[in-house]
Amino acid sequence: GRLQWALQGICTWVLAAVGRAVGYAAFSGRVLWEWVSYDPMWAAILSKGVLCMSLSKIYGEYNYRDRKSGVAPVPVPADIEELQHAIFNAICELPSVLVAFWFGVTFR
């Protein structure tokens, strides 16, 4: 429904802003982990919102207006596929030792 679309849109646009700021190629598990303040629930919620954003009906849903309320769904970033790819890769890096314990690791 509308609430789900709104929450997915918030997650998508927030992580799109972070991804664009650091560059999708540099968006890693460490970046995600630091950005969510080391909170696994927050990482899961934001990532799920981005990954569940529908790609199959973007344009149809964007042009559709809810007849009851007149509210259009949240627009999707043009680079959604690149964003989803970066988020998926970052999530896959989260269980690594370098991400989970990176604040205690000294690099030489």
Coordinates of N, CA, C and O in Angstrom, one line a residue:
G1 N 0.8 -1.2 0.0 CA 0.0 0.0 0.0 C 0.8 1.3 0.0 O 2.1 1.2 -0.3
R2 N 0.2 2.3 0.3 CA 0.9 3.7 0.2 C 2.0 3.8 1.3 O 3.0 4.4 1.0
L3 N 1.7 3.3 2.5 CA 2.7 3.3 3.5 C 4.0 2.6 3.2 O 5.1 3.1 3.4
Q4 N 3.8 1.4 2.6 CA 5.0 0.6 2.2 C 5.8 1.3 1.1 O 7.0 1.4 1.2
W5 N 5.1 1.9 0.2 CA 5.8 2.7 -0.9 C 6.5 3.8 -0.3 O 7.6 4.1 -0.7
A6 N 5.9 4.5 0.7 CA 6.5 5.7 1.3 C 7.8 5.3 2.0 O 8.8 5.9 1.9
L7 N 7.7 4.2 2.8 CA 8.9 3.7 3.6 C 10.0 3.2 2.6 O 11.2 3.5 2.9
Q8 N 9.6 2.5 1.6 CA 10.6 2.1 0.6 C 11.3 3.3 -0.1 O 12.5 3.3 -0.3
G9 N 10.5 4.3 -0.4 CA 11.0 5.5 -1.0 C 12.0 6.2 -0.1 O 13.0 6.7 -0.5
I10 N 11.7 6.3 1.2 CA 12.6 7.0 2.2 C 13.9 6.2 2.2 O 15.0 6.8 2.1
C11 N 13.8 4.9 2.4 CA 15.0 4.1 2.4 C 15.9 4.3 1.1 O 17.1 4.4 1.2
T12 N 15.2 4.2 0.0 CA 15.8 4.3 -1.3 C 16.5 5.7 -1.5 O 17.7 5.7 -1.8
W13 N 15.8 6.7 -1.2 CA 16.4 8.1 -1.4 C 17.5 8.4 -0.4 O 18.5 9.1 -0.7
V14 N 17.4 7.9 0.8 CA 18.4 8.1 1.8 C 19.7 7.4 1.4 O 20.8 8.0 1.4
L15 N 19.6 6.1 1.0 CA 20.8 5.4 0.6 C 21.3 5.8 -0.8 O 22.5 5.8 -1.1
A16 N 20.4 6.4 -1.6 CA 20.9 6.9 -2.9 C 21.7 8.1 -2.7 O 22.7 8.4 -3.3
A17 N 21.3 9.0 -1.7 CA 22.1 10.1 -1.3 C 23.5 9.7 -0.8 O 24.5 10.3 -1.2
V18 N 23.6 8.7 0.0 CA 24.9 8.3 0.6 C 25.7 7.7 -0.6 O 26.9 7.9 -0.7
G19 N 25.0 6.8 -1.4 CA 25.7 6.2 -2.5 C 26.3 7.2 -3.5 O 27.4 7.0 -4.0
R20 N 25.5 8.2 -3.8 CA 26.0 9.2 -4.7 C 27.1 10.0 -4.1 O 28.0 10.5 -4.8
A21 N 27.1 10.2 -2.8 CA 28.1 11.0 -2.1 C 29.5 10.3 -2.1 O 30.5 10.9 -2.4
V22 N 29.4 9.0 -1.8 CA 30.7 8.2 -1.8 C 31.0 7.6 -3.1 O 32.2 7.2 -3.3
G23 N 30.1 7.5 -4.0 CA 30.2 6.8 -5.2 C 29.8 5.4 -5.1 O 30.2 4.7 -4.1
Y24 N 29.0 4.9 -6.0 CA 28.5 3.5 -5.9 C 29.6 2.5 -5.9 O 29.5 1.4 -5.2
A25 N 30.7 2.7 -6.6 CA 31.8 1.8 -6.7 C 32.5 1.7 -5.3 O 33.0 0.7 -5.0
A26 N 32.4 2.8 -4.5 CA 33.1 2.8 -3.2 C 32.1 2.4 -2.1 O 32.6 2.3 -0.9
F27 N 30.9 2.3 -2.4 CA 29.9 1.9 -1.4 C 30.1 0.5 -0.9 O 29.8 -0.4 -1.7
S28 N 30.6 0.3 0.3 CA 30.9 -1.0 0.8 C 30.2 -1.3 2.1 O 29.5 -0.5 2.6
G29 N 30.5 -2.5 2.6 CA 29.9 -2.9 3.8 C 30.4 -2.0 5.0 O 29.6 -1.7 5.9
R30 N 31.6 -1.6 4.9 CA 32.2 -0.7 5.9 C 31.5 0.7 5.9 O 31.2 1.2 6.9
V31 N 31.2 1.2 4.7 CA 30.5 2.5 4.6 C 29.1 2.3 5.1 O 28.6 3.2 5.9
L32 N 28.4 1.3 4.7 CA 27.0 1.1 5.2 C 27.0 0.9 6.8 O 26.2 1.5 7.5
W33 N 27.9 0.1 7.3 CA 28.0 -0.2 8.7 C 28.2 1.1 9.5 O 27.6 1.3 10.5
E34 N 29.2 1.9 9.0 CA 29.5 3.1 9.7 C 28.3 4.1 9.6 O 27.9 4.8 10.6
W35 N 27.7 4.2 8.4 CA 26.6 5.1 8.2 C 25.4 4.8 9.1 O 24.6 5.7 9.5
V36 N 25.1 3.5 9.3 CA 24.0 3.1 10.2 C 24.3 3.1 11.7 O 23.6 2.5 12.5
S37 N 25.5 3.6 12.0 CA 26.0 3.7 13.4 C 26.0 2.3 14.0 O 25.7 2.1 15.2
Y38 N 26.5 1.3 13.3 CA 26.8 0.0 13.8 C 25.5 -0.7 14.3 O 25.6 -1.6 15.2
D39 N 24.4 -0.4 13.7 CA 23.1 -0.9 14.2 C 22.6 -1.9 13.1 O 22.2 -1.5 12.0
P40 N 22.6 -3.2 13.4 CA 22.2 -4.2 12.4 C 20.7 -4.1 12.0 O 20.4 -4.3 10.8
M41 N 19.9 -3.7 12.9 CA 18.4 -3.5 12.5 C 18.3 -2.4 11.5 O 17.5 -2.5 10.6
W42 N 18.9 -1.3 11.8 CA 18.8 -0.1 10.9 C 19.4 -0.5 9.5 O 18.8 -0.1 8.5
A43 N 20.5 -1.2 9.5 CA 21.1 -1.7 8.2 C 20.1 -2.6 7.4 O 19.9 -2.4 6.2
A44 N 19.5 -3.5 8.2 CA 18.5 -4.4 7.5 C 17.3 -3.6 7.0 O 16.8 -3.9 5.9
I45 N 16.8 -2.7 7.8 CA 15.6 -2.0 7.3 C 15.9 -1.1 6.1 O 15.1 -1.1 5.1
L46 N 16.9 -0.4 6.1 CA 17.3 0.5 5.0 C 17.5 -0.4 3.8 O 17.1 0.0 2.7
S47 N 18.3 -1.4 3.9 CA 18.7 -2.3 2.8 C 17.4 -3.0 2.2 O 17.3 -3.0 1.0
K48 N 16.6 -3.4 3.1 CA 15.4 -4.1 2.6 C 14.5 -3.1 1.8 O 13.9 -3.5 0.8
G49 N 14.4 -1.9 2.3 CA 13.6 -0.9 1.6 C 14.1 -0.7 0.1 O 13.3 -0.6 -0.8
V50 N 15.4 -0.6 0.0 CA 16.0 -0.4 -1.3 C 15.8 -1.7 -2.2 O 15.4 -1.6 -3.4
L51 N 16.1 -2.8 -1.7 CA 16.1 -4.0 -2.5 C 14.7 -4.5 -2.8 O 14.5 -5.2 -3.8
C52 N 13.7 -4.1 -2.1 CA 12.3 -4.4 -2.4 C 11.6 -3.4 -3.3 O 10.5 -3.6 -3.7
M53 N 12.3 -2.4 -3.6 CA 11.7 -1.4 -4.6 C 11.5 -2.1 -5.9 O 12.4 -2.6 -6.5
S54 N 10.3 -2.1 -6.4 CA 9.9 -2.8 -7.6 C 10.6 -2.2 -8.8 O 10.5 -1.0 -9.0
L55 N 11.2 -3.0 -9.6 CA 11.8 -2.5 -10.9 C 10.8 -2.8 -12.1 O 10.9 -2.2 -13.1
S56 N 9.9 -3.8 -11.9 CA 9.1 -4.2 -13.0 C 8.0 -3.2 -13.4 O 7.6 -3.2 -14.5
K57 N 7.5 -2.4 -12.4 CA 6.4 -1.5 -12.7 C 6.7 -0.1 -12.3 O 5.8 0.6 -11.9
I58 N 7.9 0.3 -12.4 CA 8.3 1.6 -12.0 C 7.4 2.7 -12.6 O 6.8 3.5 -12.0
Y59 N 7.4 2.7 -14.0 CA 6.8 3.7 -14.7 C 5.3 3.7 -14.6 O 4.6 4.7 -14.4
G60 N 4.7 2.5 -14.6 CA 3.3 2.3 -14.4 C 2.8 2.8 -13.0 O 1.8 3.5 -12.9
E61 N 3.6 2.5 -12.0 CA 3.2 2.9 -10.6 C 3.4 4.4 -10.4 O 2.7 5.0 -9.7
Y62 N 4.5 4.9 -11.1 CA 4.8 6.3 -10.9 C 3.7 7.2 -11.5 O 3.3 8.2 -11.0
N63 N 3.2 6.8 -12.7 CA 2.1 7.5 -13.4 C 0.7 7.3 -12.8 O -0.2 8.0 -13.1
Y64 N 0.6 6.3 -12.0 CA -0.7 5.9 -11.4 C -1.0 6.9 -10.2 O -0.1 7.1 -9.4
R65 N -2.2 7.3 -10.1 CA -2.6 8.1 -9.0 C -3.7 7.4 -8.2 O -4.6 6.9 -8.9
D66 N -3.6 7.3 -7.0 CA -4.6 6.7 -6.1 C -5.9 7.6 -6.2 O -5.9 8.7 -5.9
R67 N -6.9 7.0 -6.8 CA -8.1 7.8 -7.0 C -8.8 8.3 -5.7 O -9.4 9.3 -5.7
K68 N -8.6 7.5 -4.6 CA -9.3 7.9 -3.4 C -8.6 9.1 -2.8 O -9.2 10.0 -2.3
S69 N -7.2 9.1 -2.8 CA -6.5 10.2 -2.1 C -5.8 11.2 -3.0 O -5.5 12.3 -2.6
G70 N -5.6 10.8 -4.3 CA -5.0 11.7 -5.2 C -3.5 11.7 -5.0 O -2.8 12.6 -5.6
V71 N -2.9 10.8 -4.2 CA -1.5 10.8 -3.9 C -0.8 9.8 -4.9 O -1.2 8.7 -5.0
A72 N 0.3 10.3 -5.5 CA 1.1 9.5 -6.4 C 2.2 8.8 -5.6 O 2.7 9.3 -4.6
P73 N 2.6 7.6 -5.9 CA 3.7 6.9 -5.2 C 5.0 7.7 -5.3 O 5.1 8.5 -6.2
V74 N 5.9 7.3 -4.5 CA 7.2 8.0 -4.4 C 8.0 7.7 -5.7 O 8.0 6.6 -6.2
P75 N 8.6 8.7 -6.3 CA 9.4 8.5 -7.5 C 10.6 7.7 -7.2 O 11.1 7.8 -6.1
V76 N 11.1 7.0 -8.2 CA 12.3 6.1 -8.0 C 13.5 6.8 -8.6 O 13.4 7.3 -9.7
P77 N 14.7 6.7 -8.0 CA 15.9 7.3 -8.6 C 16.1 6.6 -9.9 O 15.9 5.4 -10.1
A78 N 16.7 7.4 -10.8 CA 17.0 6.9 -12.2 C 18.1 5.8 -12.1 O 18.1 4.9 -12.9
D79 N 18.9 5.8 -11.1 CA 20.0 4.9 -11.0 C 19.7 3.8 -10.0 O 20.6 3.2 -9.3
I80 N 18.4 3.4 -9.9 CA 18.0 2.4 -8.9 C 18.7 1.0 -9.1 O 19.1 0.4 -8.1
E81 N 19.0 0.6 -10.3 CA 19.6 -0.7 -10.5 C 21.1 -0.6 -9.9 O 21.5 -1.6 -9.3
E82 N 21.8 0.4 -10.2 CA 23.1 0.6 -9.6 C 23.1 0.7 -8.1 O 23.9 0.1 -7.4
L83 N 22.1 1.4 -7.6 CA 22.0 1.5 -6.1 C 21.7 0.1 -5.5 O 22.3 -0.3 -4.5
Q84 N 20.8 -0.7 -6.1 CA 20.4 -2.0 -5.6 C 21.7 -2.9 -5.6 O 21.9 -3.7 -4.7
H85 N 22.4 -2.8 -6.7 CA 23.6 -3.6 -6.8 C 24.6 -3.3 -5.7 O 25.2 -4.2 -5.1
A86 N 24.8 -2.0 -5.5 CA 25.8 -1.5 -4.5 C 25.3 -2.0 -3.1 O 26.1 -2.4 -2.3
I87 N 24.0 -1.8 -2.8 CA 23.5 -2.2 -1.5 C 23.6 -3.7 -1.3 O 24.0 -4.2 -0.2
F88 N 23.3 -4.5 -2.3 CA 23.4 -5.9 -2.2 C 24.9 -6.3 -1.9 O 25.1 -7.2 -1.0
N89 N 25.8 -5.7 -2.6 CA 27.2 -6.0 -2.3 C 27.6 -5.6 -0.9 O 28.4 -6.3 -0.2
A90 N 27.1 -4.5 -0.5 CA 27.5 -4.0 0.9 C 26.9 -4.9 1.9 O 27.6 -5.2 2.9
I91 N 25.7 -5.4 1.7 CA 25.1 -6.4 2.7 C 25.9 -7.6 2.8 O 26.1 -8.2 3.8
C92 N 26.3 -8.1 1.6 CA 27.1 -9.3 1.6 C 28.5 -9.2 2.3 O 29.0 -10.1 2.8
E93 N 29.0 -7.9 2.4 CA 30.2 -7.7 3.2 C 30.0 -7.5 4.7 O 31.0 -7.6 5.4
L94 N 28.8 -7.3 5.1 CA 28.6 -7.0 6.5 C 29.1 -8.1 7.5 O 29.6 -7.8 8.5
P95 N 28.9 -9.4 7.1 CA 29.4 -10.5 8.1 C 30.9 -10.6 8.1 O 31.5 -11.3 8.9
S96 N 31.7 -9.9 7.3 CA 33.1 -10.0 7.2 C 33.7 -9.5 8.5 O 33.2 -8.6 9.1
V97 N 34.9 -10.0 8.9 CA 35.6 -9.5 10.1 C 36.0 -8.1 10.0 O 36.0 -7.3 10.9
L98 N 36.4 -7.7 8.8 CA 36.9 -6.3 8.6 C 35.8 -5.3 8.8 O 36.0 -4.1 9.1
V99 N 34.5 -5.7 8.6 CA 33.4 -4.8 8.8 C 32.9 -4.8 10.2 O 32.8 -3.8 10.9
A100 N 32.7 -6.0 10.7 CA 32.1 -6.2 12.1 C 33.1 -5.7 13.2 O 32.6 -5.1 14.2
F101 N 34.4 -5.8 12.9 CA 35.3 -5.4 14.0 C 36.3 -4.3 13.4 O 37.4 -4.2 14.0
W102 N 35.9 -3.6 12.5 CA 36.8 -2.6 11.8 C 37.3 -1.5 12.8 O 38.4 -1.1 12.6
F103 N 36.5 -1.2 13.8 CA 37.0 -0.1 14.7 C 38.1 -0.6 15.6 O 38.8 0.3 16.2
G104 N 38.3 -1.9 15.7 CA 39.3 -2.4 16.6 C 40.6 -2.8 15.8 O 41.6 -3.2 16.4
V105 N 40.5 -2.8 14.5 CA 41.6 -3.2 13.7 C 42.5 -2.1 13.3 O 42.0 -1.0 12.9
T106 N 43.8 -2.3 13.5 CA 44.8 -1.3 13.1 C 45.4 -1.7 11.8 O 45.8 -2.9 11.6
F107 N 45.4 -0.8 10.8 CA 46.0 -1.1 9.5 C 47.4 -0.5 9.4 O 47.7 0.6 9.9
R108 N 48.3 -1.3 8.9 CA 49.7 -0.9 8.8 C 50.1 -0.7 7.4 O 49.7 -1.2 6.5

